[in-house]
Short mmCIF file of N, CA and C in Angstrom, two decimals:
data_model
loop_
_atom_site.label_atom_id
_atom_site.label_comp_id
_atom_site.label_asym_id
_atom_site.label_seq_id
_atom_site.Cartn_x
_atom_site.Cartn_y
_atom_site.Cartn_z
N MET A 1214 1.76 -9.51 12.24
CA MET A 1214 2.28 -8.18 11.96
C MET A 1214 1.33 -7.17 12.62
N SER A 1215 1.89 -6.25 13.37
CA SER A 1215 1.07 -5.25 14.06
C SER A 1215 0.52 -4.23 13.07
N PHE A 1216 -0.52 -3.53 13.51
CA PHE A 1216 -1.13 -2.51 12.65
C PHE A 1216 -0.12 -1.41 12.33
N PHE A 1217 0.71 -1.03 13.32
CA PHE A 1217 1.74 -0.02 13.10
C PHE A 1217 2.74 -0.49 12.04
N ALA A 1218 3.15 -1.76 12.12
CA ALA A 1218 4.09 -2.30 11.14
C ALA A 1218 3.47 -2.35 9.74
N ILE A 1219 2.19 -2.67 9.67
CA ILE A 1219 1.52 -2.69 8.37
C ILE A 1219 1.52 -1.30 7.75
N LEU A 1220 1.27 -0.28 8.56
CA LEU A 1220 1.17 1.07 8.02
C LEU A 1220 2.51 1.76 7.75
N PHE A 1221 3.54 1.46 8.54
CA PHE A 1221 4.74 2.28 8.44
C PHE A 1221 6.02 1.54 8.10
N SER A 1222 6.02 0.23 8.09
CA SER A 1222 7.22 -0.54 7.76
C SER A 1222 7.18 -0.94 6.28
N PHE A 1223 8.35 -0.98 5.68
CA PHE A 1223 8.45 -1.38 4.28
C PHE A 1223 8.89 -2.84 4.14
N LYS A 1224 8.98 -3.55 5.26
CA LYS A 1224 9.43 -4.94 5.23
C LYS A 1224 8.25 -5.89 5.35
N GLY A 1225 8.37 -7.04 4.71
CA GLY A 1225 7.34 -8.05 4.82
C GLY A 1225 6.40 -8.05 3.63
N ARG A 1226 5.29 -8.76 3.81
CA ARG A 1226 4.31 -8.95 2.74
C ARG A 1226 2.90 -8.76 3.30
N VAL A 1227 1.99 -8.33 2.44
CA VAL A 1227 0.57 -8.29 2.79
C VAL A 1227 -0.23 -8.88 1.63
N ASN A 1228 -1.34 -9.50 1.97
CA ASN A 1228 -2.18 -10.08 0.93
C ASN A 1228 -3.13 -9.02 0.37
N ARG A 1229 -3.91 -9.43 -0.61
CA ARG A 1229 -4.84 -8.49 -1.26
C ARG A 1229 -5.85 -7.90 -0.30
N ALA A 1230 -6.38 -8.71 0.62
CA ALA A 1230 -7.41 -8.25 1.54
C ALA A 1230 -6.88 -7.11 2.41
N LYS A 1231 -5.70 -7.26 2.99
CA LYS A 1231 -5.13 -6.19 3.82
C LYS A 1231 -4.81 -4.97 2.98
N PHE A 1232 -4.32 -5.20 1.77
CA PHE A 1232 -4.01 -4.09 0.87
C PHE A 1232 -5.26 -3.25 0.61
N TRP A 1233 -6.37 -3.91 0.28
CA TRP A 1233 -7.62 -3.20 0.00
C TRP A 1233 -8.15 -2.52 1.27
N MET A 1234 -8.12 -3.23 2.40
CA MET A 1234 -8.65 -2.66 3.64
C MET A 1234 -7.88 -1.40 4.05
N VAL A 1235 -6.56 -1.45 4.00
CA VAL A 1235 -5.77 -0.29 4.39
C VAL A 1235 -6.00 0.87 3.44
N ASN A 1236 -6.03 0.60 2.14
CA ASN A 1236 -6.25 1.69 1.18
C ASN A 1236 -7.63 2.31 1.33
N LEU A 1237 -8.65 1.49 1.54
CA LEU A 1237 -9.99 2.04 1.75
C LEU A 1237 -10.06 2.82 3.06
N LEU A 1238 -9.39 2.33 4.10
CA LEU A 1238 -9.34 3.05 5.36
C LEU A 1238 -8.67 4.41 5.18
N LEU A 1239 -7.56 4.45 4.46
CA LEU A 1239 -6.88 5.72 4.21
C LEU A 1239 -7.76 6.70 3.45
N ILE A 1240 -8.47 6.22 2.45
CA ILE A 1240 -9.35 7.08 1.67
C ILE A 1240 -10.47 7.65 2.54
N VAL A 1241 -11.07 6.80 3.36
CA VAL A 1241 -12.16 7.25 4.24
C VAL A 1241 -11.66 8.25 5.26
N VAL A 1242 -10.53 7.96 5.90
CA VAL A 1242 -10.00 8.85 6.92
C VAL A 1242 -9.61 10.20 6.33
N VAL A 1243 -8.94 10.20 5.19
CA VAL A 1243 -8.57 11.46 4.54
C VAL A 1243 -9.83 12.24 4.15
N GLY A 1244 -10.82 11.56 3.62
CA GLY A 1244 -12.07 12.23 3.26
C GLY A 1244 -12.74 12.87 4.46
N ILE A 1245 -12.78 12.16 5.57
CA ILE A 1245 -13.39 12.71 6.78
C ILE A 1245 -12.60 13.92 7.27
N MET A 1246 -11.27 13.83 7.26
CA MET A 1246 -10.43 14.96 7.70
C MET A 1246 -10.66 16.18 6.83
N VAL A 1247 -10.76 15.99 5.53
CA VAL A 1247 -10.99 17.11 4.63
C VAL A 1247 -12.37 17.71 4.88
N LEU A 1248 -13.37 16.86 5.11
CA LEU A 1248 -14.71 17.38 5.41
C LEU A 1248 -14.74 18.16 6.71
N ILE A 1249 -14.02 17.70 7.71
CA ILE A 1249 -14.02 18.36 9.01
C ILE A 1249 -13.26 19.68 8.95
N TYR A 1250 -12.05 19.66 8.38
CA TYR A 1250 -11.19 20.83 8.45
C TYR A 1250 -11.23 21.70 7.21
N GLY A 1251 -11.56 21.15 6.07
CA GLY A 1251 -11.63 21.94 4.84
C GLY A 1251 -10.30 22.62 4.54
N GLU A 1252 -10.38 23.70 3.79
CA GLU A 1252 -9.17 24.42 3.41
C GLU A 1252 -8.51 25.12 4.58
N GLU A 1253 -9.29 25.50 5.58
CA GLU A 1253 -8.73 26.21 6.73
C GLU A 1253 -7.83 25.32 7.56
N GLY A 1254 -7.96 24.04 7.43
CA GLY A 1254 -7.18 23.10 8.23
C GLY A 1254 -5.90 22.64 7.58
N SER A 1255 -5.36 23.40 6.65
CA SER A 1255 -4.18 22.95 5.92
C SER A 1255 -2.99 22.72 6.84
N VAL A 1256 -2.91 23.43 7.96
CA VAL A 1256 -1.81 23.23 8.91
C VAL A 1256 -1.92 21.84 9.53
N ILE A 1257 -3.13 21.35 9.74
CA ILE A 1257 -3.34 20.02 10.30
C ILE A 1257 -3.28 18.97 9.19
N LEU A 1258 -3.86 19.30 8.03
CA LEU A 1258 -3.96 18.31 6.96
C LEU A 1258 -2.63 17.99 6.30
N PHE A 1259 -1.71 18.95 6.25
CA PHE A 1259 -0.43 18.69 5.57
C PHE A 1259 0.37 17.58 6.26
N PRO A 1260 0.63 17.67 7.59
CA PRO A 1260 1.37 16.56 8.22
C PRO A 1260 0.58 15.25 8.19
N PHE A 1261 -0.72 15.34 8.31
CA PHE A 1261 -1.56 14.15 8.24
C PHE A 1261 -1.47 13.54 6.84
N GLY A 1262 -1.44 14.37 5.82
CA GLY A 1262 -1.30 13.89 4.44
C GLY A 1262 0.03 13.18 4.22
N ILE A 1263 1.08 13.70 4.84
CA ILE A 1263 2.39 13.06 4.71
C ILE A 1263 2.37 11.67 5.37
N LEU A 1264 1.73 11.56 6.53
CA LEU A 1264 1.61 10.26 7.19
C LEU A 1264 0.81 9.28 6.32
N CYS A 1265 -0.27 9.75 5.73
CA CYS A 1265 -1.08 8.88 4.86
C CYS A 1265 -0.31 8.48 3.61
N PHE A 1266 0.46 9.41 3.05
CA PHE A 1266 1.28 9.11 1.88
C PHE A 1266 2.30 8.02 2.22
N TRP A 1267 2.96 8.15 3.37
CA TRP A 1267 3.94 7.16 3.82
C TRP A 1267 3.28 5.79 4.00
N ALA A 1268 2.11 5.78 4.66
CA ALA A 1268 1.40 4.52 4.88
C ALA A 1268 1.01 3.88 3.55
N GLY A 1269 0.57 4.70 2.58
CA GLY A 1269 0.23 4.19 1.26
C GLY A 1269 1.43 3.58 0.55
N LEU A 1270 2.57 4.25 0.66
CA LEU A 1270 3.79 3.70 0.05
C LEU A 1270 4.18 2.39 0.72
N ALA A 1271 4.09 2.33 2.05
CA ALA A 1271 4.49 1.13 2.78
C ALA A 1271 3.61 -0.06 2.41
N ILE A 1272 2.30 0.14 2.38
CA ILE A 1272 1.40 -0.97 2.06
C ILE A 1272 1.58 -1.41 0.61
N THR A 1273 1.84 -0.46 -0.28
CA THR A 1273 2.07 -0.80 -1.68
C THR A 1273 3.38 -1.57 -1.84
N ALA A 1274 4.41 -1.16 -1.13
CA ALA A 1274 5.70 -1.87 -1.20
C ALA A 1274 5.53 -3.31 -0.72
N LYS A 1275 4.80 -3.50 0.37
CA LYS A 1275 4.59 -4.86 0.89
C LYS A 1275 3.75 -5.70 -0.06
N ARG A 1276 2.85 -5.07 -0.77
CA ARG A 1276 2.04 -5.81 -1.75
C ARG A 1276 2.90 -6.24 -2.93
N TRP A 1277 3.80 -5.36 -3.39
CA TRP A 1277 4.75 -5.76 -4.44
C TRP A 1277 5.61 -6.91 -3.95
N HIS A 1278 6.01 -6.86 -2.67
CA HIS A 1278 6.80 -7.96 -2.11
C HIS A 1278 6.01 -9.27 -2.15
N ASP A 1279 4.71 -9.20 -1.89
CA ASP A 1279 3.89 -10.42 -1.94
C ASP A 1279 3.86 -10.99 -3.35
N ARG A 1280 4.00 -10.13 -4.34
CA ARG A 1280 4.05 -10.58 -5.74
C ARG A 1280 5.47 -11.01 -6.12
N ASN A 1281 6.40 -11.02 -5.14
CA ASN A 1281 7.81 -11.39 -5.32
C ASN A 1281 8.53 -10.41 -6.26
N LYS A 1282 8.21 -9.13 -6.10
CA LYS A 1282 8.86 -8.08 -6.89
C LYS A 1282 9.37 -7.01 -5.93
N SER A 1283 10.40 -6.33 -6.34
CA SER A 1283 10.98 -5.27 -5.54
C SER A 1283 9.98 -4.11 -5.38
N ALA A 1284 10.14 -3.39 -4.28
CA ALA A 1284 9.28 -2.22 -4.05
C ALA A 1284 9.55 -1.12 -5.07
N TRP A 1285 10.65 -1.20 -5.77
CA TRP A 1285 10.94 -0.22 -6.82
C TRP A 1285 9.87 -0.25 -7.92
N TRP A 1286 9.07 -1.32 -7.97
CA TRP A 1286 7.98 -1.39 -8.95
C TRP A 1286 6.93 -0.31 -8.69
N ILE A 1287 6.98 0.32 -7.53
CA ILE A 1287 6.08 1.45 -7.26
C ILE A 1287 6.25 2.51 -8.34
N LEU A 1288 7.47 2.64 -8.85
CA LEU A 1288 7.75 3.67 -9.86
C LEU A 1288 7.01 3.45 -11.17
N ILE A 1289 6.47 2.26 -11.39
CA ILE A 1289 5.72 2.01 -12.62
C ILE A 1289 4.51 2.95 -12.71
N GLU A 1290 4.04 3.40 -11.57
CA GLU A 1290 2.89 4.29 -11.56
C GLU A 1290 3.20 5.67 -12.14
N LEU A 1291 4.47 5.97 -12.36
CA LEU A 1291 4.85 7.24 -12.97
C LEU A 1291 4.66 7.23 -14.49
N ILE A 1292 4.47 6.06 -15.06
CA ILE A 1292 4.22 5.96 -16.51
C ILE A 1292 2.77 6.37 -16.74
N PRO A 1293 2.55 7.40 -17.56
CA PRO A 1293 1.19 7.89 -17.75
C PRO A 1293 0.23 6.79 -18.26
N ILE A 1294 -0.95 6.78 -17.76
CA ILE A 1294 -2.09 5.94 -18.10
C ILE A 1294 -1.83 4.46 -17.83
N LEU A 1295 -0.89 3.84 -18.52
CA LEU A 1295 -0.67 2.40 -18.38
C LEU A 1295 -0.08 2.00 -17.04
N GLY A 1296 0.80 2.81 -16.47
CA GLY A 1296 1.45 2.48 -15.21
C GLY A 1296 0.46 2.29 -14.06
N PRO A 1297 -0.40 3.27 -13.80
CA PRO A 1297 -1.38 3.09 -12.72
C PRO A 1297 -2.35 1.94 -12.98
N ILE A 1298 -2.72 1.73 -14.24
CA ILE A 1298 -3.62 0.61 -14.56
C ILE A 1298 -2.92 -0.71 -14.27
N TRP A 1299 -1.66 -0.83 -14.68
CA TRP A 1299 -0.88 -2.04 -14.43
C TRP A 1299 -0.80 -2.32 -12.93
N ALA A 1300 -0.43 -1.30 -12.16
CA ALA A 1300 -0.29 -1.47 -10.71
C ALA A 1300 -1.62 -1.83 -10.07
N PHE A 1301 -2.70 -1.19 -10.50
CA PHE A 1301 -4.03 -1.47 -9.95
C PHE A 1301 -4.42 -2.92 -10.16
N VAL A 1302 -4.20 -3.42 -11.36
CA VAL A 1302 -4.56 -4.81 -11.67
C VAL A 1302 -3.65 -5.78 -10.93
N GLU A 1303 -2.34 -5.55 -11.01
CA GLU A 1303 -1.41 -6.51 -10.40
C GLU A 1303 -1.51 -6.53 -8.88
N LEU A 1304 -1.62 -5.38 -8.26
CA LEU A 1304 -1.67 -5.34 -6.80
C LEU A 1304 -3.05 -5.64 -6.25
N GLY A 1305 -4.07 -5.21 -6.95
CA GLY A 1305 -5.42 -5.37 -6.43
C GLY A 1305 -6.09 -6.68 -6.74
N PHE A 1306 -5.67 -7.34 -7.80
CA PHE A 1306 -6.41 -8.52 -8.25
C PHE A 1306 -5.58 -9.79 -8.43
N CYS A 1307 -4.27 -9.67 -8.61
CA CYS A 1307 -3.42 -10.85 -8.82
C CYS A 1307 -3.01 -11.45 -7.48
N LYS A 1308 -3.01 -12.77 -7.44
CA LYS A 1308 -2.65 -13.51 -6.23
C LYS A 1308 -1.16 -13.35 -5.94
N GLY A 1309 -0.81 -13.35 -4.67
CA GLY A 1309 0.58 -13.28 -4.26
C GLY A 1309 1.29 -14.60 -4.45
N THR A 1310 2.58 -14.62 -4.19
CA THR A 1310 3.39 -15.83 -4.29
C THR A 1310 2.97 -16.83 -3.23
N ASP A 1311 2.76 -18.08 -3.62
CA ASP A 1311 2.47 -19.14 -2.65
C ASP A 1311 3.73 -19.47 -1.87
N GLY A 1312 3.56 -19.61 -0.57
CA GLY A 1312 4.69 -19.97 0.28
C GLY A 1312 5.63 -18.80 0.48
N PRO A 1313 6.74 -19.06 1.17
CA PRO A 1313 7.70 -17.98 1.42
C PRO A 1313 8.40 -17.55 0.14
N ASN A 1314 8.80 -16.29 0.10
CA ASN A 1314 9.64 -15.80 -0.99
C ASN A 1314 10.77 -14.98 -0.38
N ARG A 1315 11.53 -14.28 -1.17
CA ARG A 1315 12.70 -13.57 -0.65
C ARG A 1315 12.35 -12.42 0.28
N PHE A 1316 11.06 -12.05 0.35
CA PHE A 1316 10.63 -10.95 1.20
C PHE A 1316 9.98 -11.40 2.50
N GLY A 1317 9.80 -12.69 2.68
CA GLY A 1317 9.25 -13.16 3.93
C GLY A 1317 8.28 -14.32 3.73
N PRO A 1318 7.66 -14.74 4.84
CA PRO A 1318 6.71 -15.86 4.77
C PRO A 1318 5.40 -15.44 4.11
N ASP A 1319 4.64 -16.42 3.69
CA ASP A 1319 3.33 -16.20 3.08
C ASP A 1319 2.40 -15.57 4.12
N PRO A 1320 1.81 -14.40 3.81
CA PRO A 1320 0.93 -13.76 4.79
C PRO A 1320 -0.35 -14.53 5.07
N LEU A 1321 -0.71 -15.48 4.23
CA LEU A 1321 -1.94 -16.25 4.44
C LEU A 1321 -1.71 -17.50 5.29
N LYS A 1322 -0.48 -17.93 5.43
CA LYS A 1322 -0.16 -19.13 6.19
C LYS A 1322 0.05 -18.78 7.65
N LYS A 1323 -0.47 -19.59 8.53
CA LYS A 1323 -0.26 -19.40 9.97
C LYS A 1323 1.16 -19.84 10.31
N GLN A 1324 1.83 -19.06 11.12
CA GLN A 1324 3.21 -19.36 11.50
C GLN A 1324 3.24 -20.30 12.67
#
């Protein structure tokens, strides 16, 4: 899977390592952009923020797919307190489905 597909496609699966790497990369890049441009750069930061939001949704959807669950599980994060904790634990620490599932082949297996 290409880097572009990982960031912007909602199809397929990603393992925990890619999920963590992409999320940490997004946090670092957004932090650097805010440090560079600050509040005066809102014209630049707004479209960049939308791209980062999209990439975050895409990687999260693929991680739910690896757990053999629909991407609609992203909505669990709207439940105050427990929702984000549930998603953090399930996506960040629980192992994905072994072998292929309805969302694609196992991301850890060589094709």
